[in-house]
PDB file of C-alpha atoms in Angstrom:
ATOM      1  CA  MET A1404      23.884  -1.723 -32.057  1.00 33.00           C
ATOM      2  CA  ILE A1405      25.062  -0.581 -28.685  1.00 37.00           C
ATOM      3  CA  SER A1406      22.022   1.636 -28.013  1.00 33.00           C
ATOM      4  CA  TYR A1407      19.773  -1.079 -29.046  1.00 39.00           C
ATOM      5  CA  ILE A1408      21.316  -3.411 -26.383  1.00 42.00           C
ATOM      6  CA  ARG A1409      21.120  -0.645 -23.920  1.00 42.00           C
ATOM      7  CA  ARG A1410      17.317  -0.131 -24.720  1.00 41.00           C
ATOM      8  CA  GLU A1411      16.883  -4.002 -24.363  1.00 47.00           C
ATOM      9  CA  GLU A1412      18.467  -3.943 -21.053  1.00 49.00           C
ATOM     10  CA  GLU A1413      16.531  -1.080 -19.840  1.00 47.00           C
ATOM     11  CA  GLU A1414      13.190  -2.648 -20.844  1.00 48.00           C
ATOM     12  CA  GLU A1415      14.257  -5.802 -19.048  1.00 51.00           C
ATOM     13  CA  GLU A1416      14.992  -3.769 -15.937  1.00 53.00           C
ATOM     14  CA  ASP A1417      11.522  -2.045 -16.381  1.00 54.00           C
ATOM     15  CA  ASP A1418       9.950  -5.454 -16.370  1.00 60.00           C
ATOM     16  CA  ASP A1419      11.254  -6.230 -12.903  1.00 64.00           C
ATOM     17  CA  VAL A1420       9.833  -2.936 -11.466  1.00 70.00           C
ATOM     18  CA  SER A1421       6.564  -3.466  -9.776  1.00 75.00           C
ATOM     19  CA  PHE A1422       3.907  -0.817  -9.625  1.00 85.00           C
ATOM     20  CA  PRO A1423       3.293   0.874  -6.447  1.00 92.00           C
ATOM     21  CA  VAL A1424       0.376  -0.406  -4.274  1.00 93.00           C
ATOM     22  CA  ARG A1425      -1.157   1.948  -1.597  1.00 92.00           C
ATOM     23  CA  ALA A1426      -1.931  -0.065   1.585  1.00 91.00           C
ATOM     24  CA  LEU A1427      -3.437   1.277   4.834  1.00 90.00           C
ATOM     25  CA  VAL A1428      -1.963  -0.758   7.887  1.00 91.00           C
ATOM     26  CA  ARG A1429      -4.300  -0.797  11.022  1.00 89.00           C
ATOM     27  CA  ILE A1430      -2.730  -1.786  14.197  1.00 92.00           C
ATOM     28  CA  GLU A1431      -5.110  -2.011  17.172  1.00 90.00           C
ATOM     29  CA  LYS A1432      -4.591  -2.562  20.820  1.00 91.00           C
ATOM     30  CA  LYS A1433      -7.835  -3.073  22.843  1.00 91.00           C
ATOM     31  CA  GLY A1434      -8.159  -0.229  25.381  1.00 91.00           C
ATOM     32  CA  LYS A1435      -5.291   1.792  23.677  1.00 92.00           C
ATOM     33  CA  GLY A1436      -6.540   2.730  20.360  1.00 90.00           C
ATOM     34  CA  ASP A1437      -5.198   2.334  16.754  1.00 89.00           C
ATOM     35  CA  LEU A1438      -2.411   3.295  14.535  1.00 91.00           C
ATOM     36  CA  LEU A1439      -2.973   3.750  10.999  1.00 89.00           C
ATOM     37  CA  LEU A1440      -0.022   3.688   8.725  1.00 91.00           C
ATOM     38  CA  SER A1441      -0.346   4.882   5.108  1.00 90.00           C
ATOM     39  CA  THR A1442       2.171   2.888   3.119  1.00 93.00           C
ATOM     40  CA  ILE A1443       3.181   2.159  -0.563  1.00 94.00           C
ATOM     41  CA  ALA A1444       4.474  -1.327  -1.353  1.00 93.00           C
ATOM     42  CA  GLN A1445       6.783  -1.449  -4.298  1.00 93.00           C
ATOM     43  CA  ASP A1446       9.783  -3.666  -5.304  1.00 92.00           C
ATOM     44  CA  GLY A1447       9.836  -5.468  -2.128  1.00 91.00           C
ATOM     45  CA  TYR A1448       9.962  -2.352  -0.014  1.00 92.00           C
ATOM     46  CA  LEU A1449       7.242  -0.952   2.279  1.00 93.00           C
ATOM     47  CA  HIS A1450       7.627   2.767   2.321  1.00 94.00           C
ATOM     48  CA  ILE A1451       5.678   4.453   5.197  1.00 95.00           C
ATOM     49  CA  GLU A1452       4.093   7.846   4.216  1.00 92.00           C
ATOM     50  CA  GLY A1453       2.277   8.701   7.303  1.00 91.00           C
ATOM     51  CA  ILE A1454       1.318   7.529  10.665  1.00 92.00           C
ATOM     52  CA  ARG A1455      -1.906   8.586  12.590  1.00 88.00           C
ATOM     53  CA  TYR A1456      -2.860   7.516  16.061  1.00 89.00           C
ATOM     54  CA  PHE A1457      -6.300   7.311  17.342  1.00 86.00           C
ATOM     55  CA  LYS A1458      -7.471   6.951  20.987  1.00 87.00           C
ATOM     56  CA  GLU A1459      -9.981   4.337  21.312  1.00 84.00           C
ATOM     57  CA  GLY A1460     -13.353   5.713  20.167  1.00 77.00           C
ATOM     58  CA  GLN A1461     -11.975   8.889  18.320  1.00 78.00           C
ATOM     59  CA  ALA A1462     -12.671   7.579  14.728  1.00 69.00           C
ATOM     60  CA  ASP A1463     -14.799   4.853  13.183  1.00 66.00           C
ATOM     61  CA  LEU A1464     -12.214   2.660  11.732  1.00 65.00           C
ATOM     62  CA  GLU A1465     -14.501  -0.282  10.910  1.00 65.00           C
ATOM     63  CA  ASP A1466     -14.912   1.015   7.327  1.00 58.00           C
ATOM     64  CA  LEU A1467     -11.401   2.059   6.168  1.00 57.00           C
ATOM     65  CA  SER A1468     -12.660   2.987   2.748  1.00 54.00           C
ATOM     66  CA  LYS A1469     -13.928   6.226   4.403  1.00 57.00           C
ATOM     67  CA  ASP A1470     -11.457   9.059   4.497  1.00 58.00           C
ATOM     68  CA  ILE A1471     -10.346   9.357   8.293  1.00 55.00           C
ATOM     69  CA  GLY A1472      -9.250  12.760   7.648  1.00 53.00           C
ATOM     70  CA  GLU A1473     -12.699  13.909   6.723  1.00 57.00           C
ATOM     71  CA  GLN A1474     -14.354  12.031   9.567  1.00 57.00           C
ATOM     72  CA  ARG A1475     -12.209  13.921  12.240  1.00 62.00           C
ATOM     73  CA  GLN A1476     -10.654  17.134  10.953  1.00 69.00           C
ATOM     74  CA  ASP A1477     -10.256  18.161  14.519  1.00 73.00           C
ATOM     75  CA  LEU A1478      -7.546  15.642  15.199  1.00 76.00           C
ATOM     76  CA  TYR A1479      -3.794  16.077  14.602  1.00 80.00           C
ATOM     77  CA  MET A1480      -2.669  14.335  11.466  1.00 80.00           C
ATOM     78  CA  GLY A1481       0.705  13.463  12.604  1.00 84.00           C
ATOM     79  CA  PRO A1482       4.012  14.687  11.357  1.00 86.00           C
ATOM     80  CA  VAL A1483       5.282  13.992   7.736  1.00 87.00           C
ATOM     81  CA  PHE A1484       6.887  10.637   8.049  1.00 92.00           C
ATOM     82  CA  ASP A1485      10.085  11.388   6.028  1.00 93.00           C
ATOM     83  CA  GLU A1486      10.720  14.505   8.282  1.00 93.00           C
ATOM     84  CA  LEU A1487      10.772  12.455  11.482  1.00 95.00           C
ATOM     85  CA  ASP A1488      14.234  11.616  12.974  1.00 96.00           C
ATOM     86  CA  GLU A1489      15.978   8.740  10.984  1.00 96.00           C
ATOM     87  CA  ASP A1490      16.039   6.512  14.007  1.00 97.00           C
ATOM     88  CA  LEU A1491      12.428   6.846  14.661  1.00 96.00           C
ATOM     89  CA  GLN A1492      11.691   6.016  11.135  1.00 96.00           C
ATOM     90  CA  VAL A1493      13.785   2.866  11.517  1.00 96.00           C
ATOM     91  CA  THR A1494      11.935   1.947  14.735  1.00 96.00           C
ATOM     92  CA  PHE A1495       8.476   2.106  13.023  1.00 96.00           C
ATOM     93  CA  SER A1496       9.814  -0.068  10.100  1.00 95.00           C
ATOM     94  CA  LYS A1497      11.089  -2.592  12.700  1.00 96.00           C
ATOM     95  CA  TYR A1498       7.779  -2.401  14.578  1.00 96.00           C
ATOM     96  CA  LEU A1499       5.937  -3.222  11.407  1.00 96.00           C
ATOM     97  CA  GLU A1500       8.524  -6.112  10.549  1.00 95.00           C
ATOM     98  CA  GLU A1501       7.975  -7.745  13.993  1.00 96.00           C
ATOM     99  CA  ARG A1502       4.297  -7.809  13.134  1.00 94.00           C
ATOM    100  CA  GLY A1503       4.829  -9.561   9.805  1.00 94.00           C
ATOM    101  CA  ILE A1504       4.418  -6.383   7.630  1.00 94.00           C
ATOM    102  CA  ASP A1505       7.673  -6.870   5.771  1.00 94.00           C
ATOM    103  CA  THR A1506       9.517  -7.231   2.414  1.00 93.00           C
ATOM    104  CA  ALA A1507       7.476 -10.581   1.957  1.00 94.00           C
ATOM    105  CA  LEU A1508       4.236  -8.650   2.045  1.00 94.00           C
ATOM    106  CA  ALA A1509       5.638  -5.747   0.083  1.00 94.00           C
ATOM    107  CA  THR A1510       6.581  -8.280  -2.654  1.00 93.00           C
ATOM    108  CA  PHE A1511       3.261 -10.064  -2.529  1.00 93.00           C
ATOM    109  CA  LEU A1512       0.983  -6.974  -2.630  1.00 93.00           C
ATOM    110  CA  PRO A1513       1.691  -5.898  -6.186  1.00 93.00           C
ATOM    111  CA  ASP A1514       1.673  -9.442  -7.602  1.00 92.00           C
ATOM    112  CA  TYR A1515      -1.768 -10.134  -5.744  1.00 94.00           C
ATOM    113  CA  VAL A1516      -3.270  -6.693  -6.985  1.00 94.00           C
ATOM    114  CA  ASP A1517      -2.137  -7.606 -10.655  1.00 93.00           C
ATOM    115  CA  TYR A1518      -3.768 -11.186 -10.091  1.00 95.00           C
ATOM    116  CA  LYS A1519      -7.019  -9.591  -8.704  1.00 95.00           C
ATOM    117  CA  GLU A1520      -7.156  -7.056 -11.458  1.00 95.00           C
ATOM    118  CA  GLN A1521      -6.720  -9.771 -14.035  1.00 96.00           C
ATOM    119  CA  LYS A1522      -9.285 -12.065 -12.610  1.00 97.00           C
ATOM    120  CA  GLU A1523     -11.836  -9.129 -12.332  1.00 97.00           C
ATOM    121  CA  TYR A1524     -10.999  -8.379 -15.979  1.00 97.00           C
ATOM    122  CA  VAL A1525     -11.752 -11.765 -17.225  1.00 97.00           C
ATOM    123  CA  ASN A1526     -14.953 -11.774 -15.276  1.00 97.00           C
ATOM    124  CA  TRP A1527     -15.977  -8.437 -16.849  1.00 97.00           C
ATOM    125  CA  LEU A1528     -15.250  -9.822 -20.319  1.00 97.00           C
ATOM    126  CA  LYS A1529     -17.426 -12.816 -19.503  1.00 97.00           C
ATOM    127  CA  ASP A1530     -20.330 -10.631 -18.210  1.00 97.00           C
ATOM    128  CA  VAL A1531     -20.095  -8.184 -21.193  1.00 97.00           C
ATOM    129  CA  ASN A1532     -20.169 -11.283 -23.541  1.00 96.00           C
ATOM    130  CA  ASP A1533     -23.079 -12.870 -21.923  1.00 96.00           C
ATOM    131  CA  PHE A1534     -24.975  -9.380 -22.018  1.00 96.00           C
ATOM    132  CA  VAL A1535     -24.068  -8.714 -25.734  1.00 96.00           C
ATOM    133  CA  SER A1536     -24.950 -12.414 -26.692  1.00 94.00           C
ATOM    134  CA  ALA A1537     -28.228 -12.349 -25.058  1.00 82.00           C
TER     135      ALA A1537
END
């Protein structure tokens, strides 16, 4: 009986855990260039994985679906974020928070992705049903 209760509690805890959502954050300053931050939003936390800086004109950032690394392999990728000094990591996190990229967004992203996936799934079912029924 005790092991069943523990499993039930573990399942409830698993329900509260959101799935990770990768998000690419672009911060642009005219005449200065762009910061691109690779992040993962999960459980109300936005984890920064990496930061790249591009001087103005160094990379085509209008289509972020393209792999920037493949566009400009000659540019320095930046350090591994987790290996940066802890104070610098905190500074970057605060920099994002000041721009509204915070826990509210990190909580919203997985929910929105789930909603969008469900909506796409329902549309797909409808389209396939229409096709098969014709």
